[in-house]
Amino acid sequence: MPKPIYITTPIYYVNDRPHIGHAYTTIVADLLIRYHRLSNRDAYFVTGTDEHGSKVAEAAEAAGLSEIAFCDQTVQTFKTAWDNLSLSYDCFIRTTSDRHKQSVQKILEKLHTAKTDSGEEVIYSDFYEGLYCTGCEKFITEKELVDGQCPHHKKEPERLKEKNYFFRLSAYLPKIKELIETDQMQILPEERKREVLGLIGQELGDFSLSRERVKWGIPLPFDQDQSAYVWVDALSNYITAAGYADDPEAFEKWWTKGEVIHLMAKDILKFHCLYWPAMLLAADLKLPETMFLHGFFTVDGEKMSKSLGNQIDPNDMVATYGADATRYLLLTQFPLGVDGDVQAKRFATQYNSDLANDLGNLVSRVIKMVVVNCDGKIPSPFRGIEGLDELMAQTEELAEHSYSHIKHFRVTNAIGDVIALVRATNKFFNDRAPWKLGKEGKTDELGGILYACCEVIRVVSILLYPVMPNKMKEIRAILSLDDSTLNLQSAQTFFDLKPGAAVSFDQPVFPRIKEEKASRGEAGNVASGDEDNLLDISEFGKVELRVAEVLQAERVEGADRLLKLQIDIGIEKRQVIAGVAEHYPPDKIRGMKVVVVANLKPATIRGVESRGMLLAAKKGKKLTLVTIADDLPAGAKIS
Ligand code: MSP
């Protein structure tokens, strides 16, 4: 039996509102936990809020509230946001809870009496004088200042002198180094591991464990005039939630014998990868198995911040795309671990392409055909259909591959492979053209194609369940499937659907969303002075326009508006799907010299690959392709 798994997110500061940065980590944790649950692994998911410290006290005062009343309010905004995103945490930990206070005091007592290997006290008191930034809630060095100010908060720090208790970090660094180097405590990705090891190589002082001035905090059990330093308080949440102070059995199961994974972004590396393991070693507690520090993202090229007003509220995304698509969109922006830039204007395009066109359309077209041709019942499987064996093989191996990606934190690969199967199935459906078979009386083959597609949809409903739990249940309901087969085991078996089971189709699972910008463009009313729509010359320069000659043209089965074109763009021949069939029948377009955008990412339209886009002018119902009148050869660049 694999060990129980215990996954945590950072606990978020309550003086901020939840934004998509917080949502991202929490959705990733939810995805991982749901995947492990699908494999029947015992799994526990912890998130929560970090509520102490002078920043919170100041924010409460500014709001005219007591500290706890202020916290109660903002904690609710996190809980509501997480409910709106269908996050399935098992424990929401608040640092102001009695449970947590007990736990912090317990570990502090333990540290207070602990000795290092060389017999020194782990905790000692001393005077500390230094520059303190209340924004960061930490002492900062002269070296870190920019123009005399904290670079993060653009505020001059205060000079403070106070009695503090210190934690003898230096005594634990050699052991931590060894544990990290040997991966007994895995720091991922590799780049972050190097960063921590680099930090250990520098002269790191001991850290102070308490604050005299900060009143909004947990008092030290051995000196009531001092409050636990917020990071000591906050990090301890991970053991509180496992039951350190109040549930020894649970603590043994989840922490001591479990596999502990801390998930966060790279901004809080030092606290998690050095301070926390040192505290655990000194308190004689087991260390986490893995820390995964993902990338930090910007929004439209800017750091997300309250003062810039560019934070994206996950609730707004849920209002536009729904909980599931929001989860999907955030998870697929870039690989976990790398930094990236989120561009909200791309969300709608991606939603329409991946979810409405690829996945939603597969479900709609397959189920509608089952309703019309098979009396609304799952047909019988039928072997010997061209392409079926390949599709089955791709489907059967997917569960294992996806789960392996998940175990290695390759979130985008796990999702991307499922979407690739959806696209392959759309292609299989198009290539086999089942709509023709009914008329030809080949009902067994027709049923076999539809059965295979339903099977893929069933497997997809399991493998994308951790990403989009509600929508996948909706799809499963369409196929009359309940939760008893919602597990990885059944995603590995093909031919699992029972022929004869009822299917029903009501409305598209992912209705298309209006791409605001696109529709404004079509109406021709993009104001040229609208800053939002102005392109930088370098952005326009990225678009590669070329003259292309249409070599062949044919209609796409089942799609009145689409033509499948083979074109010559000088450097190579390509296939492009163009929505111009109503204006340019195949005979008319063949031989024409048109203008094509040559450096677009390939797209799959109706299961057919398209590599490029033709330029056309459109007004109302009229559409005219941009053509090249003189005898420029195919491939000529247009600039
Ligand atoms: N309270 C501390 C954490 C204590 S954990 C023992 C804290 N809170 S925070 O509210 O600032 O949250 C930081 C975390 O939020 C990051 O580590 C990351 O998980 C998430 N993110 C916040 N902004 C983010 C981005 N712009 N991009 C990606 N993740 C981000 O630090």
mmCIF file of C-alpha atoms and ligand atoms in Angstrom, residues 9-17 19-26 48-51 55 78 95 230-238 263-269 271-272 276 293-299 302-304 334 339-340, ligand 1:
data_model
loop_
_atom_site.group_PDB
_atom_site.id
_atom_site.type_symbol
_atom_site.label_atom_id
_atom_site.label_comp_id
_atom_site.label_asym_id
_atom_site.label_seq_id
_atom_site.Cartn_x
_atom_site.Cartn_y
_atom_site.Cartn_z
ATOM 1 C CA THR A 9 -0.497 25.058 0.047
ATOM 2 C CA PRO A 10 0.937 28.137 1.718
ATOM 3 C CA ILE A 11 -1.507 29.769 4.085
ATOM 4 C CA TYR A 12 -2.349 33.118 2.535
ATOM 5 C CA TYR A 13 -2.126 36.499 4.200
ATOM 6 C CA VAL A 14 -5.533 37.819 5.153
ATOM 7 C CA ASN A 15 -4.687 41.422 4.420
ATOM 8 C CA ASP A 16 -4.874 40.627 0.692
ATOM 9 C CA ARG A 17 -7.842 39.512 -1.337
ATOM 10 C CA HIS A 19 -6.177 36.575 -6.638
ATOM 11 C CA ILE A 20 -5.287 34.109 -9.353
ATOM 12 C CA GLY A 21 -1.771 33.664 -7.908
ATOM 13 C CA HIS A 22 -3.209 32.222 -4.702
ATOM 14 C CA ALA A 23 -5.837 30.377 -6.714
ATOM 15 C CA TYR A 24 -3.190 28.797 -8.955
ATOM 16 C CA THR A 25 -1.301 27.037 -6.133
ATOM 17 C CA THR A 26 -4.533 25.926 -4.514
ATOM 18 C CA GLY A 48 -5.718 28.165 5.080
ATOM 19 C CA THR A 49 -4.906 31.684 6.147
ATOM 20 C CA ASP A 50 -2.018 33.448 7.860
ATOM 21 C CA GLU A 51 -3.658 35.941 10.193
ATOM 22 C CA LYS A 55 0.407 44.154 8.821
ATOM 23 C CA PHE A 78 -10.891 33.150 0.637
ATOM 24 C CA THR A 95 -3.569 30.691 12.548
ATOM 25 C CA VAL A 230 4.884 35.253 12.069
ATOM 26 C CA TRP A 231 6.877 32.799 9.963
ATOM 27 C CA VAL A 232 7.390 30.443 12.905
ATOM 28 C CA ASP A 233 3.686 30.741 13.597
ATOM 29 C CA ALA A 234 2.727 30.269 9.952
ATOM 30 C CA LEU A 235 5.011 27.340 9.102
ATOM 31 C CA SER A 236 3.718 25.424 12.096
ATOM 32 C CA ASN A 237 0.275 25.312 10.469
ATOM 33 C CA TYR A 238 1.450 22.298 8.521
ATOM 34 C CA LEU A 263 3.443 23.274 -2.591
ATOM 35 C CA MET A 264 4.165 26.974 -3.027
ATOM 36 C CA ALA A 265 5.736 29.509 -5.375
ATOM 37 C CA LYS A 266 9.414 30.279 -5.299
ATOM 38 C CA ASP A 267 8.940 33.525 -3.322
ATOM 39 C CA ILE A 268 8.934 31.750 0.028
ATOM 40 C CA LEU A 269 11.773 29.332 -0.563
ATOM 41 C CA PHE A 271 11.426 29.944 4.966
ATOM 42 C CA HIS A 272 10.236 26.566 3.722
ATOM 43 C CA TRP A 276 11.102 24.915 8.516
ATOM 44 C CA LEU A 293 8.194 25.607 -5.704
ATOM 45 C CA HIS A 294 6.355 26.673 -8.816
ATOM 46 C CA GLY A 295 6.936 29.769 -10.903
ATOM 47 C CA PHE A 296 5.637 33.235 -10.344
ATOM 48 C CA PHE A 297 3.420 34.785 -12.896
ATOM 49 C CA THR A 298 2.881 38.274 -14.085
ATOM 50 C CA VAL A 299 -0.279 39.670 -15.661
ATOM 51 C CA GLU A 302 3.428 43.329 -14.897
ATOM 52 C CA LYS A 303 3.886 41.945 -11.432
ATOM 53 C CA MET A 304 0.456 41.421 -9.887
ATOM 54 C CA PHE A 334 2.487 27.258 -18.540
ATOM 55 C CA ASP A 339 7.522 31.736 -14.625
ATOM 56 C CA GLY A 340 5.052 33.050 -17.138
HETATM 57 N N1 MSP B 1 1.623 33.805 4.474
HETATM 58 C C1 MSP B 1 2.761 33.480 3.693
HETATM 59 C C2 MSP B 1 2.907 32.002 3.533
HETATM 60 C C3 MSP B 1 3.031 31.229 4.782
HETATM 61 S S1 MSP B 1 3.065 29.519 4.482
HETATM 62 C C4 MSP B 1 3.606 28.840 5.881
HETATM 63 C C5 MSP B 1 2.615 34.101 2.304
HETATM 64 N N2 MSP B 1 1.384 34.404 1.915
HETATM 65 S S2 MSP B 1 0.979 34.997 0.490
HETATM 66 O O1 MSP B 1 -0.411 35.341 0.601
HETATM 67 O O2 MSP B 1 1.869 36.024 0.094
HETATM 68 O O3 MSP B 1 1.087 33.805 -0.495
HETATM 69 C C6 MSP B 1 2.235 33.528 -1.245
HETATM 70 C C7 MSP B 1 1.896 32.379 -2.154
HETATM 71 O O4 MSP B 1 0.767 32.722 -2.982
HETATM 72 C C8 MSP B 1 2.984 32.005 -3.162
HETATM 73 O O5 MSP B 1 3.976 31.182 -2.615
HETATM 74 C C9 MSP B 1 2.141 31.299 -4.193
HETATM 75 O O6 MSP B 1 1.746 30.054 -3.727
HETATM 76 C C10 MSP B 1 0.926 32.192 -4.289
HETATM 77 N N3 MSP B 1 1.130 33.308 -5.210
HETATM 78 C C11 MSP B 1 0.955 34.616 -4.912
HETATM 79 N N4 MSP B 1 1.195 35.357 -6.028
HETATM 80 C C12 MSP B 1 1.546 34.557 -7.046
HETATM 81 C C13 MSP B 1 1.880 34.777 -8.397
HETATM 82 N N5 MSP B 1 1.913 35.976 -8.938
HETATM 83 N N6 MSP B 1 2.183 33.700 -9.149
HETATM 84 C C14 MSP B 1 2.124 32.427 -8.647
HETATM 85 N N7 MSP B 1 1.808 32.197 -7.373
HETATM 86 C C15 MSP B 1 1.555 33.223 -6.526
HETATM 87 O O7 MSP B 1 3.612 34.225 1.621
#
